[in-house]
Amino acid sequence: MRKSLLLLALLLLAPGMLLFAEGAQEVAATEEYIELTKAFYYRDATEHLDRKDAFMEAFEEQFGVRLVVNTFPRDQFMEKLNLAITSRQLQGLVLPFSQGDMLRYREDGAILPLDGMLAGNRTWDQQPAELRDMYKFYGGTWGIATGQRTVSFARLARKDWLENLGMDYPETIDELYEMARAFTEDDPDGNGQDDTVGMVAAGTWNLQDIFYAFDAPLNGFGGDPITWDENEQAFVDSFLKPEAAEALAFIAELYQNGYLDQETFTNNSSAMREKLWSGKYGSTFYWMHWGRQEWTPTLEQRGLPGEHAILPWVTGNRTEHVYFAWGTTGGPWCMLANTDNAKAMVNTFVDTFLGDEMAYLWGAYGIRGQDWRLDSEGRILVRVEPTTGQANVIPGITAGRMIEWPPTKYPDFPDGTPEEINQLERQIGAEQAIIDRGLAEGTLWRSTPAKDTFVSTKYTEIIGDLRKIFEETVIKAVTGEMSPEAALDQYRSQVKALGAQQALQQCNDNYGSTLPAWSVY
Amino acid sequence: MSERAVASGAVKKRRRVLTRTNIVLYLMFLVPVIYYLVFHYLPMVGVVIAFADYRMSGFRSWVGFANFKFIFNLAFFWRSFWNTWFFVLLRYLFVFPAPIVLALLMNEIRIKWAKKTIQTVSTLPHFLTWVIVGGIWMSLLSPATGYVNELIKAFGGKPYFFMADAALFPYLFTFLRVWKEVGFGTIIFLAALAGINPELYESAVIDGANRWQQTIHVTLPSILQVILVVFVLSFTGVLNLFEPIYVLRNPHILSTAEVLDTYVYDMGIVQAKYSLATAIGLFKSTISLGMVLFANFLSRNFTETKRGIL
């Protein structure tokens, strides 16, 4: 019996002892201590654990600032972050994916305005106004941007297939359709089998160029049609336009003829990438640099012939501002409201990462000498992962390029031979030139956080249901379950019932723009 | 000493609750009690946020039934509500009777190895989680690479995207539930069948009953009590559909696949609208409780003692 009692006592005491042990590991808060929570810290949560720890230790040794970086898996990152914030598990600065999440945190009282805390901080005051005001909404600064570089999505397609078929790069929406058809039906890989598909996508995100070409633009990552319209200079719901029906009919034709992957609306981005790497899918609309960084190299690694091309943004009903480029900022760093030493921590963060150029580069690329090095020409050469052959395992606390720094000051490349680096430099230069040309010619327009943020409490309230309605509308029209016109009629009544009109009005009122007469439910 | 006196003495003699022997048993019992208290009963206090404006930053104010009024005005709420009930209906039409039918059929098999093989094969899917089951069937049914579509193509047909057919999904899901649980569900009925007095069958044969009549008039009445218990107990989790639906749903089929559990998840975990999600959860739990009590009430009519089985 004594043995049983002892066993039982141990069973009951064990959880308490474990809790005590865990508590003992907590870090005492000091002024030179920063707690950060983000995804993509040396890739995903469970990857490169040794390098994660090594970075924090080396950073403290180098800059005298103790970093604690929490990282959740990128899959469902926001859900996990929300729960951790609500349950008070986290303190310090968090990096949500978008400024929309930041505004939701503001409405919920989960984050603090930074203006008061940063008053008198010389480093902050010396930052360009563009950076300081990037996340200024409702009269307060709610996040810190840590860099900016201009990026864009573009349609990527198999260059070798186009060459095999003797086709030019498509420039209009009709030519894009013809490319998708030929990629599917004309045996572009020449293997004599009917085993290729013209386009692949993971939902509407990767079909944005089509919506834009028809003049029914979607917002940011193609999540819904409530968006800033550069041509209207206003926030609109582009699904209230007749052009939206044309766009849906076009995609329906692609889908129903098999030129667009049948799993388009069930693919996630990993599945989409995997299909492109399989060598059997011809094009998608995605990050412009993805073709260079991953598509072509992975095909090569797998021994598959193939090379990507960056196509022009196609025109249709819309010939001006057919897509946009924007300055990626790495998201807004937001200060959690329950942080004990919030003022000290945010000032340490700003002084460290925005005040010390080398700390900024460490925050972006990792440990100097191990994760990256500077070459004689001032280029950052990022360590190539032996397992993947790619150079993208970095902490990403900062975004890699400050606004006031000229883009050529610290260009980054995967470490390699001088020839490889020079070739990459040319490719990156060519990609940048495509964006610059698009901006100069008016094909592209430059988006800003103010145009990409829906400052509306109503929008935040309805966004979940709004996106479901949008997604179902597109699917019903594309799969032929309903005609595009009927699907859009249903969309209009459902979204109206949610109160989307108020959301649109709030967005325009906040920005100072006027809602066009047609954008009424 | 009269029997009455003996009984009286037994009543008066107080039994010690804590003895050297049973104290260990009580202490061991304490572990699950603590578990249930901590993980099942204490969290129930949290349902009060259904009546509050509770944000990520914590409690703001009491709002009475405002959250309930809000969700009752949401079209998606009612869609997921009715979808849930449709799955319940299909469950009792197909999933619940399937193990009974299989048990009856297996009871007729006289070749031992065949019976055991069928039992093992049909029971195995129960031990797979829905994540695995979902993965297997989504791969099998994939329009691009699935074996089912390969077979269809081999016979000259056109590939079909089964998992994108909203009208088909409830029946497909019901099929998967039967496939996963039918074998395991038979265990209890096979045990009940094994307990039937063989003399009843002998009497039935003497009376001229064929196999079908024996099943109807001997087998089924003999296992009726077991069927009833399983039936009433099945109501306890009848609205809990989160895991399989979460795994299987996709944007094509939301109109028929969205259920209360997944709607709570989207609203509570994804959108962090905790008060609204809790209101939906509380609404669902209240219905579940009502169903269990109602089933228990109904069971009185089928028991010999006329008492509910819970």
PDB file of N, CA and C in Angstrom, chain A residues 220-300:
ATOM      1  N   GLY A 220      -5.463  43.138 -52.233  1.00  0.00           N
ATOM      2  CA  GLY A 220      -4.161  42.570 -51.874  1.00  0.00           C
ATOM      3  C   GLY A 220      -3.843  41.184 -52.413  1.00  0.00           C
ATOM      4  N   PHE A 221      -4.232  40.178 -51.670  1.00  0.00           N
ATOM      5  CA  PHE A 221      -3.893  38.818 -52.055  1.00  0.00           C
ATOM      6  C   PHE A 221      -5.102  38.102 -52.663  1.00  0.00           C
ATOM      7  N   GLY A 222      -5.999  38.874 -53.265  1.00  0.00           N
ATOM      8  CA  GLY A 222      -7.123  38.276 -53.973  1.00  0.00           C
ATOM      9  C   GLY A 222      -8.185  37.707 -53.069  1.00  0.00           C
ATOM     10  N   GLY A 223      -8.269  38.210 -51.855  1.00  0.00           N
ATOM     11  CA  GLY A 223      -9.191  37.632 -50.878  1.00  0.00           C
ATOM     12  C   GLY A 223     -10.644  37.987 -51.084  1.00  0.00           C
ATOM     13  N   ASP A 224     -10.909  39.194 -51.556  1.00  0.00           N
ATOM     14  CA  ASP A 224     -12.284  39.606 -51.828  1.00  0.00           C
ATOM     15  C   ASP A 224     -12.276  40.832 -52.740  1.00  0.00           C
ATOM     16  N   PRO A 225     -13.441  41.210 -53.258  1.00  0.00           N
ATOM     17  CA  PRO A 225     -13.454  42.292 -54.257  1.00  0.00           C
ATOM     18  C   PRO A 225     -13.644  43.686 -53.665  1.00  0.00           C
ATOM     19  N   ILE A 226     -13.674  43.811 -52.337  1.00  0.00           N
ATOM     20  CA  ILE A 226     -13.674  45.155 -51.750  1.00  0.00           C
ATOM     21  C   ILE A 226     -12.227  45.610 -51.742  1.00  0.00           C
ATOM     22  N   THR A 227     -11.951  46.612 -52.556  1.00  0.00           N
ATOM     23  CA  THR A 227     -10.558  46.935 -52.848  1.00  0.00           C
ATOM     24  C   THR A 227     -10.393  48.411 -53.199  1.00  0.00           C
ATOM     25  N   TRP A 228      -9.171  48.867 -53.114  1.00  0.00           N
ATOM     26  CA  TRP A 228      -8.841  50.189 -53.646  1.00  0.00           C
ATOM     27  C   TRP A 228      -8.756  50.071 -55.158  1.00  0.00           C
ATOM     28  N   ASP A 229      -9.453  50.958 -55.877  1.00  0.00           N
ATOM     29  CA  ASP A 229      -9.377  50.960 -57.339  1.00  0.00           C
ATOM     30  C   ASP A 229      -8.640  52.219 -57.768  1.00  0.00           C
ATOM     31  N   GLU A 230      -7.452  52.009 -58.300  1.00  0.00           N
ATOM     32  CA  GLU A 230      -6.598  53.152 -58.655  1.00  0.00           C
ATOM     33  C   GLU A 230      -7.255  54.022 -59.720  1.00  0.00           C
ATOM     34  N   ASN A 231      -7.980  53.389 -60.635  1.00  0.00           N
ATOM     35  CA  ASN A 231      -8.624  54.175 -61.697  1.00  0.00           C
ATOM     36  C   ASN A 231      -9.787  55.001 -61.175  1.00  0.00           C
ATOM     37  N   GLU A 232     -10.450  54.494 -60.144  1.00  0.00           N
ATOM     38  CA  GLU A 232     -11.576  55.225 -59.549  1.00  0.00           C
ATOM     39  C   GLU A 232     -11.114  56.145 -58.430  1.00  0.00           C
ATOM     40  N   GLN A 233      -9.891  55.915 -57.957  1.00  0.00           N
ATOM     41  CA  GLN A 233      -9.362  56.639 -56.793  1.00  0.00           C
ATOM     42  C   GLN A 233     -10.317  56.529 -55.606  1.00  0.00           C
ATOM     43  N   ALA A 234     -10.772  55.307 -55.372  1.00  0.00           N
ATOM     44  CA  ALA A 234     -11.725  55.084 -54.271  1.00  0.00           C
ATOM     45  C   ALA A 234     -11.727  53.610 -53.886  1.00  0.00           C
ATOM     46  N   PHE A 235     -12.233  53.348 -52.696  1.00  0.00           N
ATOM     47  CA  PHE A 235     -12.485  51.965 -52.289  1.00  0.00           C
ATOM     48  C   PHE A 235     -13.834  51.555 -52.885  1.00  0.00           C
ATOM     49  N   VAL A 236     -13.850  50.425 -53.570  1.00  0.00           N
ATOM     50  CA  VAL A 236     -15.068  49.983 -54.266  1.00  0.00           C
ATOM     51  C   VAL A 236     -15.284  48.485 -54.016  1.00  0.00           C
ATOM     52  N   ASP A 237     -16.453  48.013 -54.383  1.00  0.00           N
ATOM     53  CA  ASP A 237     -16.666  46.564 -54.489  1.00  0.00           C
ATOM     54  C   ASP A 237     -16.749  46.248 -55.975  1.00  0.00           C
ATOM     55  N   SER A 238     -15.682  45.677 -56.507  1.00  0.00           N
ATOM     56  CA  SER A 238     -15.630  45.498 -57.962  1.00  0.00           C
ATOM     57  C   SER A 238     -16.585  44.413 -58.451  1.00  0.00           C
ATOM     58  N   PHE A 239     -17.176  43.637 -57.547  1.00  0.00           N
ATOM     59  CA  PHE A 239     -18.152  42.639 -57.975  1.00  0.00           C
ATOM     60  C   PHE A 239     -19.522  43.264 -58.233  1.00  0.00           C
ATOM     61  N   LEU A 240     -19.607  44.569 -58.064  1.00  0.00           N
ATOM     62  CA  LEU A 240     -20.849  45.255 -58.419  1.00  0.00           C
ATOM     63  C   LEU A 240     -20.811  45.739 -59.865  1.00  0.00           C
ATOM     64  N   LYS A 241     -19.710  45.458 -60.546  1.00  0.00           N
ATOM     65  CA  LYS A 241     -19.560  45.873 -61.951  1.00  0.00           C
ATOM     66  C   LYS A 241     -19.982  44.759 -62.880  1.00  0.00           C
ATOM     67  N   PRO A 242     -20.529  45.082 -64.044  1.00  0.00           N
ATOM     68  CA  PRO A 242     -20.818  44.031 -65.031  1.00  0.00           C
ATOM     69  C   PRO A 242     -19.557  43.311 -65.490  1.00  0.00           C
ATOM     70  N   GLU A 243     -18.416  44.014 -65.396  1.00  0.00           N
ATOM     71  CA  GLU A 243     -17.155  43.395 -65.838  1.00  0.00           C
ATOM     72  C   GLU A 243     -16.797  42.172 -64.999  1.00  0.00           C
ATOM     73  N   ALA A 244     -17.301  42.150 -63.768  1.00  0.00           N
ATOM     74  CA  ALA A 244     -17.017  40.988 -62.907  1.00  0.00           C
ATOM     75  C   ALA A 244     -17.622  39.725 -63.519  1.00  0.00           C
ATOM     76  N   ALA A 245     -18.790  39.869 -64.126  1.00  0.00           N
ATOM     77  CA  ALA A 245     -19.434  38.716 -64.769  1.00  0.00           C
ATOM     78  C   ALA A 245     -18.589  38.224 -65.943  1.00  0.00           C
ATOM     79  N   GLU A 246     -17.995  39.184 -66.670  1.00  0.00           N
ATOM     80  CA  GLU A 246     -17.136  38.790 -67.791  1.00  0.00           C
ATOM     81  C   GLU A 246     -15.920  38.012 -67.299  1.00  0.00           C
ATOM     82  N   ALA A 247     -15.339  38.509 -66.201  1.00  0.00           N
ATOM     83  CA  ALA A 247     -14.159  37.827 -65.648  1.00  0.00           C
ATOM     84  C   ALA A 247     -14.519  36.409 -65.210  1.00  0.00           C
ATOM     85  N   LEU A 248     -15.664  36.278 -64.540  1.00  0.00           N
ATOM     86  CA  LEU A 248     -16.084  34.959 -64.061  1.00  0.00           C
ATOM     87  C   LEU A 248     -16.388  34.022 -65.236  1.00  0.00           C
ATOM     88  N   ALA A 249     -17.004  34.570 -66.274  1.00  0.00           N
ATOM     89  CA  ALA A 249     -17.316  33.736 -67.439  1.00  0.00           C
ATOM     90  C   ALA A 249     -16.030  33.252 -68.109  1.00  0.00           C
ATOM     91  N   PHE A 250     -15.032  34.122 -68.153  1.00  0.00           N
ATOM     92  CA  PHE A 250     -13.742  33.767 -68.754  1.00  0.00           C
ATOM     93  C   PHE A 250     -13.084  32.632 -67.973  1.00  0.00           C
ATOM     94  N   ILE A 251     -13.051  32.790 -66.644  1.00  0.00           N
ATOM     95  CA  ILE A 251     -12.408  31.754 -65.807  1.00  0.00           C
ATOM     96  C   ILE A 251     -13.212  30.451 -65.883  1.00  0.00           C
ATOM     97  N   ALA A 252     -14.546  30.596 -65.965  1.00  0.00           N
ATOM     98  CA  ALA A 252     -15.392  29.398 -66.070  1.00  0.00           C
ATOM     99  C   ALA A 252     -15.049  28.622 -67.339  1.00  0.00           C
ATOM    100  N   GLU A 253     -14.800  29.351 -68.414  1.00  0.00           N
ATOM    101  CA  GLU A 253     -14.474  28.683 -69.674  1.00  0.00           C
ATOM    102  C   GLU A 253     -13.126  27.956 -69.557  1.00  0.00           C
ATOM    103  N   LEU A 254     -12.170  28.626 -68.923  1.00  0.00           N
ATOM    104  CA  LEU A 254     -10.868  27.976 -68.703  1.00  0.00           C
ATOM    105  C   LEU A 254     -11.047  26.699 -67.890  1.00  0.00           C
ATOM    106  N   TYR A 255     -11.837  26.826 -66.842  1.00  0.00           N
ATOM    107  CA  TYR A 255     -12.009  25.713 -65.895  1.00  0.00           C
ATOM    108  C   TYR A 255     -12.774  24.555 -66.535  1.00  0.00           C
ATOM    109  N   GLN A 256     -13.871  24.903 -67.170  1.00  0.00           N
ATOM    110  CA  GLN A 256     -14.728  23.842 -67.702  1.00  0.00           C
ATOM    111  C   GLN A 256     -14.104  23.144 -68.917  1.00  0.00           C
ATOM    112  N   ASN A 257     -13.179  23.833 -69.588  1.00  0.00           N
ATOM    113  CA  ASN A 257     -12.469  23.188 -70.698  1.00  0.00           C
ATOM    114  C   ASN A 257     -11.222  22.447 -70.238  1.00  0.00           C
ATOM    115  N   GLY A 258     -10.947  22.519 -68.923  1.00  0.00           N
ATOM    116  CA  GLY A 258      -9.786  21.793 -68.398  1.00  0.00           C
ATOM    117  C   GLY A 258      -8.472  22.520 -68.567  1.00  0.00           C
ATOM    118  N   TYR A 259      -8.520  23.815 -68.955  1.00  0.00           N
ATOM    119  CA  TYR A 259      -7.277  24.569 -69.124  1.00  0.00           C
ATOM    120  C   TYR A 259      -6.784  25.121 -67.785  1.00  0.00           C
ATOM    121  N   LEU A 260      -7.681  25.144 -66.805  1.00  0.00           N
ATOM    122  CA  LEU A 260      -7.324  25.563 -65.451  1.00  0.00           C
ATOM    123  C   LEU A 260      -7.496  24.337 -64.553  1.00  0.00           C
ATOM    124  N   ASP A 261      -6.517  24.122 -63.690  1.00  0.00           N
ATOM    125  CA  ASP A 261      -6.520  22.942 -62.819  1.00  0.00           C
ATOM    126  C   ASP A 261      -7.878  22.768 -62.117  1.00  0.00           C
ATOM    127  N   GLN A 262      -8.391  21.552 -62.144  1.00  0.00           N
ATOM    128  CA  GLN A 262      -9.707  21.278 -61.552  1.00  0.00           C
ATOM    129  C   GLN A 262      -9.686  21.420 -60.028  1.00  0.00           C
ATOM    130  N   GLU A 263      -8.496  21.381 -59.438  1.00  0.00           N
ATOM    131  CA  GLU A 263      -8.399  21.502 -57.973  1.00  0.00           C
ATOM    132  C   GLU A 263      -8.016  22.929 -57.553  1.00  0.00           C
ATOM    133  N   THR A 264      -8.276  23.870 -58.444  1.00  0.00           N
ATOM    134  CA  THR A 264      -7.902  25.259 -58.167  1.00  0.00           C
ATOM    135  C   THR A 264      -8.435  25.754 -56.820  1.00  0.00           C
ATOM    136  N   PHE A 265      -9.654  25.386 -56.473  1.00  0.00           N
ATOM    137  CA  PHE A 265     -10.243  25.936 -55.248  1.00  0.00           C
ATOM    138  C   PHE A 265     -10.056  25.026 -54.042  1.00  0.00           C
ATOM    139  N   THR A 266      -9.359  23.928 -54.239  1.00  0.00           N
ATOM    140  CA  THR A 266      -9.014  23.088 -53.082  1.00  0.00           C
ATOM    141  C   THR A 266      -7.504  23.046 -52.869  1.00  0.00           C
ATOM    142  N   ASN A 267      -6.752  23.523 -53.843  1.00  0.00           N
ATOM    143  CA  ASN A 267      -5.298  23.597 -53.657  1.00  0.00           C
ATOM    144  C   ASN A 267      -4.972  24.607 -52.575  1.00  0.00           C
ATOM    145  N   ASN A 268      -4.000  24.298 -51.724  1.00  0.00           N
ATOM    146  CA  ASN A 268      -3.372  25.381 -50.974  1.00  0.00           C
ATOM    147  C   ASN A 268      -2.100  25.744 -51.737  1.00  0.00           C
ATOM    148  N   SER A 269      -1.377  26.750 -51.252  1.00  0.00           N
ATOM    149  CA  SER A 269      -0.240  27.210 -52.061  1.00  0.00           C
ATOM    150  C   SER A 269       0.838  26.130 -52.154  1.00  0.00           C
ATOM    151  N   SER A 270       0.962  25.285 -51.116  1.00  0.00           N
ATOM    152  CA  SER A 270       1.958  24.205 -51.191  1.00  0.00           C
ATOM    153  C   SER A 270       1.604  23.236 -52.311  1.00  0.00           C
ATOM    154  N   ALA A 271       0.308  22.887 -52.390  1.00  0.00           N
ATOM    155  CA  ALA A 271      -0.130  21.953 -53.435  1.00  0.00           C
ATOM    156  C   ALA A 271       0.092  22.564 -54.814  1.00  0.00           C
ATOM    157  N   MET A 272      -0.170  23.855 -54.900  1.00  0.00           N
ATOM    158  CA  MET A 272       0.018  24.526 -56.196  1.00  0.00           C
ATOM    159  C   MET A 272       1.494  24.499 -56.612  1.00  0.00           C
ATOM    160  N   ARG A 273       2.350  24.806 -55.649  1.00  0.00           N
ATOM    161  CA  ARG A 273       3.787  24.806 -55.972  1.00  0.00           C
ATOM    162  C   ARG A 273       4.246  23.403 -56.379  1.00  0.00           C
ATOM    163  N   GLU A 274       3.741  22.408 -55.648  1.00  0.00           N
ATOM    164  CA  GLU A 274       4.124  21.024 -55.938  1.00  0.00           C
ATOM    165  C   GLU A 274       3.716  20.648 -57.369  1.00  0.00           C
ATOM    166  N   LYS A 275       2.544  21.119 -57.786  1.00  0.00           N
ATOM    167  CA  LYS A 275       2.088  20.808 -59.141  1.00  0.00           C
ATOM    168  C   LYS A 275       3.001  21.467 -60.181  1.00  0.00           C
ATOM    169  N   LEU A 276       3.403  22.700 -59.886  1.00  0.00           N
ATOM    170  CA  LEU A 276       4.299  23.373 -60.830  1.00  0.00           C
ATOM    171  C   LEU A 276       5.649  22.655 -60.888  1.00  0.00           C
ATOM    172  N   TRP A 277       6.082  22.159 -59.737  1.00  0.00           N
ATOM    173  CA  TRP A 277       7.369  21.444 -59.705  1.00  0.00           C
ATOM    174  C   TRP A 277       7.275  20.083 -60.392  1.00  0.00           C
ATOM    175  N   SER A 278       6.034  19.597 -60.558  1.00  0.00           N
ATOM    176  CA  SER A 278       5.884  18.290 -61.207  1.00  0.00           C
ATOM    177  C   SER A 278       6.206  18.364 -62.694  1.00  0.00           C
ATOM    178  N   GLY A 279       6.239  19.593 -63.219  1.00  0.00           N
ATOM    179  CA  GLY A 279       6.583  19.765 -64.628  1.00  0.00           C
ATOM    180  C   GLY A 279       5.406  19.595 -65.570  1.00  0.00           C
ATOM    181  N   LYS A 280       4.196  19.472 -65.025  1.00  0.00           N
ATOM    182  CA  LYS A 280       3.039  19.208 -65.877  1.00  0.00           C
ATOM    183  C   LYS A 280       2.067  20.393 -65.946  1.00  0.00           C
ATOM    184  N   TYR A 281       2.358  21.444 -65.224  1.00  0.00           N
ATOM    185  CA  TYR A 281       1.457  22.609 -65.198  1.00  0.00           C
ATOM    186  C   TYR A 281       2.197  23.818 -65.752  1.00  0.00           C
ATOM    187  N   GLY A 282       1.504  24.589 -66.582  1.00  0.00           N
ATOM    188  CA  GLY A 282       2.192  25.568 -67.407  1.00  0.00           C
ATOM    189  C   GLY A 282       2.341  26.974 -66.868  1.00  0.00           C
ATOM    190  N   SER A 283       1.423  27.426 -66.004  1.00  0.00           N
ATOM    191  CA  SER A 283       1.559  28.814 -65.558  1.00  0.00           C
ATOM    192  C   SER A 283       0.751  29.080 -64.295  1.00  0.00           C
ATOM    193  N   THR A 284       1.141  30.141 -63.615  1.00  0.00           N
ATOM    194  CA  THR A 284       0.376  30.641 -62.474  1.00  0.00           C
ATOM    195  C   THR A 284       0.692  32.112 -62.303  1.00  0.00           C
ATOM    196  N   PHE A 285      -0.096  32.765 -61.483  1.00  0.00           N
ATOM    197  CA  PHE A 285       0.145  34.183 -61.175  1.00  0.00           C
ATOM    198  C   PHE A 285       0.640  34.230 -59.736  1.00  0.00           C
ATOM    199  N   TYR A 286       1.894  34.621 -59.547  1.00  0.00           N
ATOM    200  CA  TYR A 286       2.515  34.411 -58.239  1.00  0.00           C
ATOM    201  C   TYR A 286       3.624  35.442 -58.045  1.00  0.00           C
ATOM    202  N   TRP A 287       4.340  35.319 -56.895  1.00  0.00           N
ATOM    203  CA  TRP A 287       5.467  36.220 -56.656  1.00  0.00           C
ATOM    204  C   TRP A 287       6.391  36.193 -57.866  1.00  0.00           C
ATOM    205  N   MET A 288       6.770  37.368 -58.327  1.00  0.00           N
ATOM    206  CA  MET A 288       7.591  37.433 -59.526  1.00  0.00           C
ATOM    207  C   MET A 288       8.919  36.689 -59.341  1.00  0.00           C
ATOM    208  N   HIS A 289       9.497  36.800 -58.140  1.00  0.00           N
ATOM    209  CA  HIS A 289      10.824  36.205 -57.935  1.00  0.00           C
ATOM    210  C   HIS A 289      10.765  34.692 -57.687  1.00  0.00           C
ATOM    211  N   TRP A 290       9.548  34.152 -57.541  1.00  0.00           N
ATOM    212  CA  TRP A 290       9.430  32.730 -57.207  1.00  0.00           C
ATOM    213  C   TRP A 290       9.948  31.832 -58.333  1.00  0.00           C
ATOM    214  N   GLY A 291       9.757  32.282 -59.550  1.00  0.00           N
ATOM    215  CA  GLY A 291      10.231  31.493 -60.686  1.00  0.00           C
ATOM    216  C   GLY A 291      11.735  31.331 -60.630  1.00  0.00           C
ATOM    217  N   ARG A 292      12.407  32.438 -60.362  1.00  0.00           N
ATOM    218  CA  ARG A 292      13.875  32.408 -60.294  1.00  0.00           C
ATOM    219  C   ARG A 292      14.351  31.627 -59.080  1.00  0.00           C
ATOM    220  N   GLN A 293      13.687  31.896 -57.936  1.00  0.00           N
ATOM    221  CA  GLN A 293      14.180  31.292 -56.701  1.00  0.00           C
ATOM    222  C   GLN A 293      13.832  29.809 -56.583  1.00  0.00           C
ATOM    223  N   GLU A 294      12.640  29.428 -57.068  1.00  0.00           N
ATOM    224  CA  GLU A 294      12.220  28.063 -56.767  1.00  0.00           C
ATOM    225  C   GLU A 294      11.744  27.227 -57.957  1.00  0.00           C
ATOM    226  N   TRP A 295      11.003  27.827 -58.866  1.00  0.00           N
ATOM    227  CA  TRP A 295      10.392  26.971 -59.912  1.00  0.00           C
ATOM    228  C   TRP A 295      11.473  26.339 -60.799  1.00  0.00           C
ATOM    229  N   THR A 296      12.225  27.215 -61.468  1.00  0.00           N
ATOM    230  CA  THR A 296      13.256  26.700 -62.374  1.00  0.00           C
ATOM    231  C   THR A 296      14.302  25.864 -61.629  1.00  0.00           C
ATOM    232  N   PRO A 297      14.844  26.350 -60.462  1.00  0.00           N
ATOM    233  CA  PRO A 297      15.842  25.515 -59.762  1.00  0.00           C
ATOM    234  C   PRO A 297      15.305  24.148 -59.338  1.00  0.00           C
ATOM    235  N   THR A 298      14.026  24.085 -58.909  1.00  0.00           N
ATOM    236  CA  THR A 298      13.495  22.797 -58.456  1.00  0.00           C
ATOM    237  C   THR A 298      13.296  21.849 -59.625  1.00  0.00           C
ATOM    238  N   LEU A 299      12.831  22.375 -60.743  1.00  0.00           N
ATOM    239  CA  LEU A 299      12.710  21.524 -61.934  1.00  0.00           C
ATOM    240  C   LEU A 299      14.081  20.947 -62.295  1.00  0.00           C
ATOM    241  N   GLU A 300      15.083  21.791 -62.191  1.00  0.00           N
ATOM    242  CA  GLU A 300      16.446  21.359 -62.512  1.00  0.00           C
ATOM    243  C   GLU A 300      16.917  20.275 -61.543  1.00  0.00           C
TER     244      GLU A 300
END
